[in-house]
XYZ file of C-alpha atoms in Angstrom:
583
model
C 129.457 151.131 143.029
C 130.353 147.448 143.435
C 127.549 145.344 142.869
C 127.217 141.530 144.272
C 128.176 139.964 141.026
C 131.219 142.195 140.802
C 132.168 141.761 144.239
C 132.285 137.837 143.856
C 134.424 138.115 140.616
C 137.412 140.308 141.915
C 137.334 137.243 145.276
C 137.649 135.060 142.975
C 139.883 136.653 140.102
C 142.666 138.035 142.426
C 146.280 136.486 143.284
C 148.167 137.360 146.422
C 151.223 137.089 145.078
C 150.360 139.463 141.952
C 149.105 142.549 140.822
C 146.537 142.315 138.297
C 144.912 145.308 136.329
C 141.204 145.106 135.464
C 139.163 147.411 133.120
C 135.575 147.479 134.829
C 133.181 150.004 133.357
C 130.817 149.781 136.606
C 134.066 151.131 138.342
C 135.910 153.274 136.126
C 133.205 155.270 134.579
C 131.481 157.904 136.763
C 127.991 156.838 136.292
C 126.595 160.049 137.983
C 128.345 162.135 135.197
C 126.196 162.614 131.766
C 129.223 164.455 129.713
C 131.698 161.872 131.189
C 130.062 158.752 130.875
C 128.576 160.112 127.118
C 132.564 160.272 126.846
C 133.623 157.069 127.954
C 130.860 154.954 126.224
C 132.284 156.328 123.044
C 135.450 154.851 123.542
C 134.182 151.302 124.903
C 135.093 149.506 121.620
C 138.396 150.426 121.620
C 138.725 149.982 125.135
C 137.741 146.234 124.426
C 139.329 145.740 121.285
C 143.004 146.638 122.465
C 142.553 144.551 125.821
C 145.366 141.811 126.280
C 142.495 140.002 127.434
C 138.645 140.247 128.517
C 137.461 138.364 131.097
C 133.823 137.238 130.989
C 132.247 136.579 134.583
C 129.295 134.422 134.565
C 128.972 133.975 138.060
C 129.503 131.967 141.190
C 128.857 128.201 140.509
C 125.913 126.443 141.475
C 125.164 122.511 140.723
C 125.620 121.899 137.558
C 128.124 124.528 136.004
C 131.571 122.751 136.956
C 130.181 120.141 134.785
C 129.186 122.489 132.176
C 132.718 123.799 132.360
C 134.320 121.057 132.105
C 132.733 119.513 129.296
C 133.196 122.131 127.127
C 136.934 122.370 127.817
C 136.826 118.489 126.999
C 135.075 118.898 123.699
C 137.411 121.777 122.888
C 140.280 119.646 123.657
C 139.358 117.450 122.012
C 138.538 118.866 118.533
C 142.729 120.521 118.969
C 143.893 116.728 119.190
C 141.523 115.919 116.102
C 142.557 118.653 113.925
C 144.801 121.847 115.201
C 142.888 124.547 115.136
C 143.110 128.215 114.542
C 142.307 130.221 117.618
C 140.522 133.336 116.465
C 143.389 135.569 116.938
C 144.714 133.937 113.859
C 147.725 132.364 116.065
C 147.717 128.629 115.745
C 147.235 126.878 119.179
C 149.306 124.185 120.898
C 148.018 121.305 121.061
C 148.026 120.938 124.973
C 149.495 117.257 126.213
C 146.902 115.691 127.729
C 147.112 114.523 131.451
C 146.450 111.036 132.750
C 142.785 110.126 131.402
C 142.138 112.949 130.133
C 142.461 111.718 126.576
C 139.913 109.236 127.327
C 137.919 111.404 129.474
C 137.873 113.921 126.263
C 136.805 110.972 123.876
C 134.186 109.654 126.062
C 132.668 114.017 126.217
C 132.870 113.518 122.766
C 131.092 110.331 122.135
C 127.977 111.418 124.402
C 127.802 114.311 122.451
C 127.032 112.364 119.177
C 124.724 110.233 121.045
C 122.717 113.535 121.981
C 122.204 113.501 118.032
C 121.338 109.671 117.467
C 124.852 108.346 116.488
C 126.352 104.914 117.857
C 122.812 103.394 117.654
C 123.473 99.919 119.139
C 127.102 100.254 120.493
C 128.253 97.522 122.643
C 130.085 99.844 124.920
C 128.587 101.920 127.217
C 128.307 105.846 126.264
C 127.437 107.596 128.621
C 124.722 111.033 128.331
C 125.836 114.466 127.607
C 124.804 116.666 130.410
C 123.231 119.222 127.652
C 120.594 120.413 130.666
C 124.007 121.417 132.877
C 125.736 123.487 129.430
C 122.043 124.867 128.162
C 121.720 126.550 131.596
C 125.153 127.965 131.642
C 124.168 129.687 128.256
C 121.157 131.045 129.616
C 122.609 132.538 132.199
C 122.228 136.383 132.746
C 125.271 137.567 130.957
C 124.132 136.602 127.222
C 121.487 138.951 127.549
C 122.934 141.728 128.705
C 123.281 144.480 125.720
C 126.682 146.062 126.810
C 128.112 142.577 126.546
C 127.575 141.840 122.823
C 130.021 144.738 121.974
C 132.683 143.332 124.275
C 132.271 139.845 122.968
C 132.206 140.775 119.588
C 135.475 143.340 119.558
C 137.454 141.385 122.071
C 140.853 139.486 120.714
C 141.050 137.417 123.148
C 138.562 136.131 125.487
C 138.566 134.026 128.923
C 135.107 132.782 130.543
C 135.101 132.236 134.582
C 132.233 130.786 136.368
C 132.812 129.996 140.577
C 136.768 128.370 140.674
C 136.383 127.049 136.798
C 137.516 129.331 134.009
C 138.249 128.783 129.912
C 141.049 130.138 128.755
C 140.275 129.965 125.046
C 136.777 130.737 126.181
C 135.476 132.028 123.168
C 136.900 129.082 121.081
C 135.209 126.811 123.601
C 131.867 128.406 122.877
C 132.717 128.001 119.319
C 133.536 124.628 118.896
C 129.987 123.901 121.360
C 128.308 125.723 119.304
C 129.772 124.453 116.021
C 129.337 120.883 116.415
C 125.765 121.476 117.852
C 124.804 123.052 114.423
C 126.951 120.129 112.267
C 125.223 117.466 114.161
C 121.665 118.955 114.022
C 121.787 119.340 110.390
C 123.100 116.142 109.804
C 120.552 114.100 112.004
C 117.720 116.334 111.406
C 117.318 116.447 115.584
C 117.255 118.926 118.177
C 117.884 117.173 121.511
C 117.209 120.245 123.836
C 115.623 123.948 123.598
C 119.548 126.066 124.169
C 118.816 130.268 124.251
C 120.151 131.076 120.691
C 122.035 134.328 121.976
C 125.133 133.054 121.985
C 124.474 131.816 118.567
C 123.509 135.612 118.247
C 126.759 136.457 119.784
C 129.260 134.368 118.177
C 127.888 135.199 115.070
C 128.449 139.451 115.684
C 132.296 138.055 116.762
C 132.721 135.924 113.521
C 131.027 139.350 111.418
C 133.475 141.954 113.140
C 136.943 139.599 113.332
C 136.422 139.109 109.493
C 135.993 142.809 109.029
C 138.994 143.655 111.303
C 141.003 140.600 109.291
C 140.213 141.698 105.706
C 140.923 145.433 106.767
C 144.634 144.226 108.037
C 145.357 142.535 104.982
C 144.652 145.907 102.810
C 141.764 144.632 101.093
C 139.700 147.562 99.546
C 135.945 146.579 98.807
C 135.306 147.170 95.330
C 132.103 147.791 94.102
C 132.395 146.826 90.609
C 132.418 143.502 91.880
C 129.133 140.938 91.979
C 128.129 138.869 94.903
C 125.092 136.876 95.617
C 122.526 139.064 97.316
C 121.637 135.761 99.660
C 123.973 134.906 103.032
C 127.084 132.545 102.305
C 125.744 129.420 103.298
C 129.217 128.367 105.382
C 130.493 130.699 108.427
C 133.458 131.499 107.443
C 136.492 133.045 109.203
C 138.535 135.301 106.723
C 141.727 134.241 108.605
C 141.206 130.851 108.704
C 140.812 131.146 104.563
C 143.480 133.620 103.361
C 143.469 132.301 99.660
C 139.642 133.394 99.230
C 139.307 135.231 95.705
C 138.438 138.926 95.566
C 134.626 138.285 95.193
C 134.931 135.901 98.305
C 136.645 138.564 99.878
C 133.809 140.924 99.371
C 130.809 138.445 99.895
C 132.274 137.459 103.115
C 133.047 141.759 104.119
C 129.803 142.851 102.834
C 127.489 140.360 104.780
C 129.949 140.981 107.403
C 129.187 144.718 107.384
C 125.473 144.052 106.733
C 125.478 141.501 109.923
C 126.523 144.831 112.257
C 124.441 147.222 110.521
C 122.584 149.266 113.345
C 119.168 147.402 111.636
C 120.261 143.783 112.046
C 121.668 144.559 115.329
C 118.384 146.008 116.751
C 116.202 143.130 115.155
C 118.606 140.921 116.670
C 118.686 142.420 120.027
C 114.805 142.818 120.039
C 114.781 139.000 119.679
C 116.656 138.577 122.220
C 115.497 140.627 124.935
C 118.825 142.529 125.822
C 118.739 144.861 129.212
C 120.534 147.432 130.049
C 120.389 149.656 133.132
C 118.501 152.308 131.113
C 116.439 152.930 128.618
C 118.474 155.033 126.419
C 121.878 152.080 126.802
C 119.904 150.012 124.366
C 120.900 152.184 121.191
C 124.403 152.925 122.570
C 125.592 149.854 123.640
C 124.720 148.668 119.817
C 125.830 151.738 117.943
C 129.625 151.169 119.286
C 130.070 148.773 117.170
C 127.207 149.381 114.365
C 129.032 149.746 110.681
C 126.442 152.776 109.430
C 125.849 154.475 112.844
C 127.557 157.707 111.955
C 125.626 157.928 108.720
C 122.358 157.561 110.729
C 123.956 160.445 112.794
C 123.652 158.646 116.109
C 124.636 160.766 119.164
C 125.758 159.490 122.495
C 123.950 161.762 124.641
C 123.185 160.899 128.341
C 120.875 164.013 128.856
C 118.342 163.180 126.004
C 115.320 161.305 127.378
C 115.214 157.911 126.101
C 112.095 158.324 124.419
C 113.637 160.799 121.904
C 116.714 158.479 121.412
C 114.561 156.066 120.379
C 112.216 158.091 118.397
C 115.542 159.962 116.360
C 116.864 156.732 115.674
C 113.356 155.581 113.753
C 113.380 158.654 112.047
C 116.994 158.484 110.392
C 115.564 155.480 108.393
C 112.066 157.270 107.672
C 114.309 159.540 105.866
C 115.438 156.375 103.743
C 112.028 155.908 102.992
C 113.062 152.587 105.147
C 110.216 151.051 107.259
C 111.199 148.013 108.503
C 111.012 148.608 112.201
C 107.171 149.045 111.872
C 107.088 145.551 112.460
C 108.699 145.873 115.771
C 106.222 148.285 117.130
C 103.892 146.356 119.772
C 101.359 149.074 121.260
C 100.245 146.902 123.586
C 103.486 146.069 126.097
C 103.194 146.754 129.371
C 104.304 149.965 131.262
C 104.947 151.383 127.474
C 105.288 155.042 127.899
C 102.622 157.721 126.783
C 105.766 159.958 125.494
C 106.942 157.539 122.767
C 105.067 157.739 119.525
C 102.886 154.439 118.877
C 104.977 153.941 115.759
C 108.213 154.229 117.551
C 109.392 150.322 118.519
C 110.710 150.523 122.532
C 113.875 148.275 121.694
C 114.141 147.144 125.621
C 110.986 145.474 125.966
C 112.052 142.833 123.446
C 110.113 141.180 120.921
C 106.807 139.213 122.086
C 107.226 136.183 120.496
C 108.538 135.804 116.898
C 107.790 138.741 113.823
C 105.200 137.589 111.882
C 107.047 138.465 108.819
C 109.926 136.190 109.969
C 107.330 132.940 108.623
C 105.242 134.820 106.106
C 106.615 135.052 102.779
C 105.159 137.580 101.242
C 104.443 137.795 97.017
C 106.477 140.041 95.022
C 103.762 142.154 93.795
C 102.194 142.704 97.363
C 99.336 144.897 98.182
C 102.180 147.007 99.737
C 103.333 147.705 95.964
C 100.636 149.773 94.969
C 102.921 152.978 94.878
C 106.475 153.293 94.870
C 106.600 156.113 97.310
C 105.808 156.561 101.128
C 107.648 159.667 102.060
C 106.412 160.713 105.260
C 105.884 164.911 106.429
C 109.059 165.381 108.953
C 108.116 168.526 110.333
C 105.239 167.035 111.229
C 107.057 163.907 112.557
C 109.804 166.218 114.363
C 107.161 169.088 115.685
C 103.897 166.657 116.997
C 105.089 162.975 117.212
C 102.951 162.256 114.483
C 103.778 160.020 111.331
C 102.233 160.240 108.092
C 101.771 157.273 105.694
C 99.966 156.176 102.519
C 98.074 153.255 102.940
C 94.963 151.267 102.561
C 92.191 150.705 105.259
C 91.319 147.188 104.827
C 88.669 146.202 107.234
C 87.320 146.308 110.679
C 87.999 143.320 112.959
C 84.761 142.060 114.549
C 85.892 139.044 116.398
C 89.126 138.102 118.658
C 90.265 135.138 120.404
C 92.005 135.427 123.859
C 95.713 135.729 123.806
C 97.635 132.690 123.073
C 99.553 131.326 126.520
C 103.573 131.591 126.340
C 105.283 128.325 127.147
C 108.577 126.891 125.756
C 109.227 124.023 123.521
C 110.389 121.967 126.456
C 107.251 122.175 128.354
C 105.379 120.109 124.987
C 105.870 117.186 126.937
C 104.453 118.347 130.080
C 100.638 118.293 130.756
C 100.815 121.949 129.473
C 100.096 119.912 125.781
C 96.605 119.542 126.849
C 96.247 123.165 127.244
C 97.562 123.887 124.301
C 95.549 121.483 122.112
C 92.778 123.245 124.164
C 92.888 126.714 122.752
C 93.342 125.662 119.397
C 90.170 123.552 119.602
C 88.532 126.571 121.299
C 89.579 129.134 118.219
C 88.408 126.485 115.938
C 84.890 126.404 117.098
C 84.215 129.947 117.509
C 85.025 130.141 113.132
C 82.211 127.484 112.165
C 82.295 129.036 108.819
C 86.284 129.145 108.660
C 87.979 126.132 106.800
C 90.297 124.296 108.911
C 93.312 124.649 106.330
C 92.638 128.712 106.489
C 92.679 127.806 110.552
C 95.709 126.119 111.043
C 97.760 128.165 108.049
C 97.052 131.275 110.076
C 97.979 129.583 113.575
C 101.354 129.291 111.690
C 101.011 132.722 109.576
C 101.081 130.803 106.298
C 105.077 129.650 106.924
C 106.928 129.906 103.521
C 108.131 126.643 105.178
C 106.037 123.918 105.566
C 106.654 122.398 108.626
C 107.284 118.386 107.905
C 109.429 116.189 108.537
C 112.603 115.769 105.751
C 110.896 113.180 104.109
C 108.354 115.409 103.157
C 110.423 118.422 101.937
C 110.626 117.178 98.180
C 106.684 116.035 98.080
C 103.966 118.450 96.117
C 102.452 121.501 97.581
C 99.668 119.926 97.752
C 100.553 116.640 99.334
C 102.738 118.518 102.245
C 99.285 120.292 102.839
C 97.028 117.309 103.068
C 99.421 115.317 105.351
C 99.006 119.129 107.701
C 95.045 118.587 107.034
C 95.499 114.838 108.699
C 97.740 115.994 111.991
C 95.486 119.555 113.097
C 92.510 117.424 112.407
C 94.080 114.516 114.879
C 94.433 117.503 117.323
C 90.863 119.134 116.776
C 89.308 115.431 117.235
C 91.647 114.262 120.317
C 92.351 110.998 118.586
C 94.672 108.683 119.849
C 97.854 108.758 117.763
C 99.560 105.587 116.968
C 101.006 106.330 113.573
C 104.546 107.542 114.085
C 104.482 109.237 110.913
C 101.961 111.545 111.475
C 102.851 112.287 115.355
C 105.817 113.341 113.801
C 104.281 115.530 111.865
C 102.031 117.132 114.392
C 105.229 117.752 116.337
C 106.291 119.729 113.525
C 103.746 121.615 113.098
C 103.455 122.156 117.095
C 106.922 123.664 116.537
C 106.249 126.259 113.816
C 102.417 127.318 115.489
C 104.178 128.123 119.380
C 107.062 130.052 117.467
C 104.230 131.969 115.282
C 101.371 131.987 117.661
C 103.133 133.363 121.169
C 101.718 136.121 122.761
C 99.329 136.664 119.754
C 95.528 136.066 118.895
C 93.445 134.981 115.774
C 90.949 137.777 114.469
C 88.147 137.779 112.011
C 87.134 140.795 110.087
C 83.432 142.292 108.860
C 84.445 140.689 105.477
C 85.093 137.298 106.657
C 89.127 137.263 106.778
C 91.071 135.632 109.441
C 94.230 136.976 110.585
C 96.810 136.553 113.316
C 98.326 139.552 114.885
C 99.229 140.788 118.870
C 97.527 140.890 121.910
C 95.853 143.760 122.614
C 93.457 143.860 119.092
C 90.211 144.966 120.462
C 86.584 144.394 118.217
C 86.056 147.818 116.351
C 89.996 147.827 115.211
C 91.612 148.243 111.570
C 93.085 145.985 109.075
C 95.450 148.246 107.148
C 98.304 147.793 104.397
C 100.984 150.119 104.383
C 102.499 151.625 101.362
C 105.774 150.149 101.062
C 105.278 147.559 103.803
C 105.392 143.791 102.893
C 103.082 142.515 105.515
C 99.323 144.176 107.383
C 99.036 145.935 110.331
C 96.086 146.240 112.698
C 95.887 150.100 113.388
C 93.270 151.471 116.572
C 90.968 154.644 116.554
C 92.345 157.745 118.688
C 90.543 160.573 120.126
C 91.898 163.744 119.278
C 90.142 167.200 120.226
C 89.559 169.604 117.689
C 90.977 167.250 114.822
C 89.383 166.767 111.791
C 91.069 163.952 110.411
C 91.388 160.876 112.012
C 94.020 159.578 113.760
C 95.398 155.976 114.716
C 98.077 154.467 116.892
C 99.904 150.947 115.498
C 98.711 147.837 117.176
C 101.296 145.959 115.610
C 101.751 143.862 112.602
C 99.365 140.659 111.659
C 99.250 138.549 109.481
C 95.502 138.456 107.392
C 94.830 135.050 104.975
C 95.156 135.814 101.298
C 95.007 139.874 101.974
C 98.621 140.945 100.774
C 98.271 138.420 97.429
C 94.532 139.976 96.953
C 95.128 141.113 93.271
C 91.686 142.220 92.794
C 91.533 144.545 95.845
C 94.842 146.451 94.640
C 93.158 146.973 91.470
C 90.108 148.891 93.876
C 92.167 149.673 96.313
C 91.702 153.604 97.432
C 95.042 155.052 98.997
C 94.931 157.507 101.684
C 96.881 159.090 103.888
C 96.658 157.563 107.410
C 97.880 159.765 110.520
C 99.684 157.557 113.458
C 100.018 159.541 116.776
């Protein structure tokens, strides 16, 4: 079937004066067929990866994307004229000639750029502003988040972006450079001018991760595992081909994080954060395992007649067999329209993330409460037979309080009147905990960050003197004082920052024993704190009813953070470990 968005594409793609062949998946794969499409989806990759070209079509243009399009041409154009630069295909690039005032017009792109990020502070000649609003919604627009597109992005050698009667040629270079430059500037002025959707951060860096893997694999390298590499990320993206003389242990560095990047794990955190759709349920796990590194040794099947609930379900269970829980922390009982047929410690990958994982800010001590055995090995007959999951664990506490849900609303709307609101609920969760400490308040409202959140001039202060100046700006918030220091609104914006990413879509708890704790809506008075065996962070856990059971059973709320539980020395040494049954 050709759908609206398709329709407008091939209008505005064709020639009539020449044939052109086009690769459309909505077209050339029988959709109605389970064995053919199961077929076809298998051979996707390749299908992108040996295209002369893939065309991206973002769709028809509406006010602001010409601009969009053309200032990212200009930047790109630029940066060739500044430096010649390697195209990803590893062919060098002409350096177009530029026509009349467009050398200017290029510079001037450029210049407003910078002064997004604070540079040319006083210039006596007139810069004019970067339309980042016009660009940011051209990268939120629906094609980033569609899941089949990551692969396509990602294995394509050469890549062209359309949108209405404007298209990039070098489209994924243009991308790059934006994106680039964005990141080189931030870091250098320590600003972020506008809120831009980070997927195609997300998806440039899956290209970068599979070009270097295709790269070293072309030039015969041969990982070797007798060589050592840092366990940590390199801290420059690199392109292999743009560094050819990189020693063997550069070599494997860069192909190892590469291969890590586009393990089926990273790829489904990554796609959970950013709320990928795909026309069914089922798509999620395929459109991710074409181009997954380990998805054969998880034994992942492309099978269109398997309910989606059991895709999901067989995927989770290829890393219980690892003794590999990780994706407990993606499991949020509480979405909407989740379906009774998929096991409450089962993540449904195309509902996206709520918000941010709490163990994405909580750094959690080496010898965690989660350490208190070495060993989690679940039953898997009884997983494969009755959708039920065995763990070891800990039963903590019973939660006897809970604050309503914290609103959603982005970082752009902090300086709308929505502020107000937001300074409202935290004053509201403060008074109901009169016998809470406002540190223990305002580190849970930001689940105890490893991170600080301060300014850079703070960064190289004490522990304790990043805390107090934290102390001064929630208590400016609790006590609606007027703020005239610049210093310390600075550092409430901070902080702001780091509680919305942390708090969204989540709610502060207290338990019977006094302990505070952060963790998703849908925690209900009467529910369980409880610390899994091999897990780094708490979960809360809620009562089921089972006829003619005599143990009891639980289904995952999802995972919280609780103040000073996992680093709670005393209670490991007490602790009592037993086996908790999740339906």
């Amino acid at each position: 079937m050709i759908t609206g968005s398709l329709h407008s594409a091939l209008l505005r793609l064709r020639q009539p004066a020449k044939a052109l062949v086009f690769w459309v998946d909505a077209i050339c794969i029988d959709q109605s067929h389970n064995e053919e499409k199961a077929w076809q989806i298998q051979q996707m990759r390749e299908i992108y990866e040996r295209a002369v070209q893939v065309l991206i079509w973002l769709g028809p243009s509406d006010a602001t994307s010409d601009i969009a399009m053309s200032v990212l041409q200009a930047g790109y154009r630029f940066l060739l004229r500044a430096q010649p630069y390697t195209r990803l295909g590893a062919t060098t690039v002409d350096v177009p000639q530029p026509k009349e005032g467009q050398e200017t017009d290029d510079q001037r792109v450029a210049s407003s750029f910078g002064k997004m990020f604070g540079m040319y502070p006083g210039s006596s000649v007139h810069i004019p502003d970067y339309p980042i609003k016009a660009v940011a919604n051209l990268l939120n627009r629906a094609y980033w988040g569609r899941g089949w597109c990551w692969q396509e992005f990602a294995v394509a050698k050469k890549i062209a972006i359309a949108c209405g009667e404007k298209i990039l040629e070098e489209g994924d270079v243009c991308i790059h450079t934006f994106l680039q430059t964005w990141d080189s500037l931030k870091e250098e002025s320590r600003r972020q001018p506008h809120v831009v959707d980070h997927r195609p951060w997300s998806m440039m860096e899956l290209r970068r991760s599979y070009r270097n893997i295709v790269y070293l694999k072309n030039t015969g390298f041969k990982d070797n595992s007798s060589l050592e590499t840092p366990d940590e990320r390199m801290p420059l993206q690199i392109w292999a081909h743009q560094n050819p003389n990189m020693t063997d242990v550069g070599k494997a560095w860069l192909f190892r994080e590469a291969m890590g990047r586009l393990s089926m794990k990273e790829l489904l955190q990554e796609s959970s954060n950013s709320w990928l759709e795909t026309g069914r349920k089922e798509d999620h796990i395929f459109a991710l395992a074409g181009m997954a590194t380990d998805a054969e040794k998880l034994g992942i099947e492309v099978n269109c007649t398997v309910a989606w609930e059991r895709v999901y379900t067989q995927i989770v269970v290829a890393y219980l067999k690892r003794s590999d829980l990780w994706f407990l922390r993606y499991c949020q009982g509480s979405l909407p329209d989740r379906s009774l047929n998929l096991p409450s410690w089962v993540p449904d990958w195309s509902q996206g993330y709520r918000g941010t994982p709490i163990s994405q800010h909580y750094a959690t001590p080496p010898k965690h409460l989660g350490t208190i055995e070495t060993y989690s090995q679940p039953d898997f007959q009884e997983v494969d037979l009755h959708g039920r999951l065995r763990l070891r664990g800990i039963i903590v506490d019973e939660i006897v309080w809970v604050s309503s849900e914290r609103f959603p609303m982005s970082m752009n709307q902090l300086a709308t009147t929505l502020r107000k609101d937001l300074y409202q609920w935290i004053r509201g969760v403060t008074s109901e905990l009169p016998f809470q400490s406002r540190r223990a308040i305002w580190t849970v409202m930001i689940a105890n960050s490893h991170n600080l959140p301060l300014p850079p001039e703070y960064h190289e202060k004490s522990r304790d003197e990043q805390m107090r100046k934290i102390d001064d700006a929630f208590n400016s918030i609790l006590e609606q004082s007027k703020i005239e220091n610049v210093k310390l609104q600075l550092v409430i914006e901070c902080y702001l920052r780091c509680f919305m990413q942390a708090t969204a879509w989540k709610c502060i708890f207290q338990t019977s024993e006094g302990r505070l704790g952060l963790g998703h809506s849908g925690i209900q008075r009467g529910d369980h704190v409880v610390a899994f065996v091999g897990v780094e962070t708490a979960f809360v856990i809620q009562s089921v009813t089972v006829i003619l059971s005599k143990s009891p059973r639980y289904r995952i709320v999802g995972e919280s953070y609780v103040h000073g539980l996992m680093d709670d020395q005393s209670l490991k040494a007490s602790a009592v470990i037993e086996e908790i049954i999740l339906e």
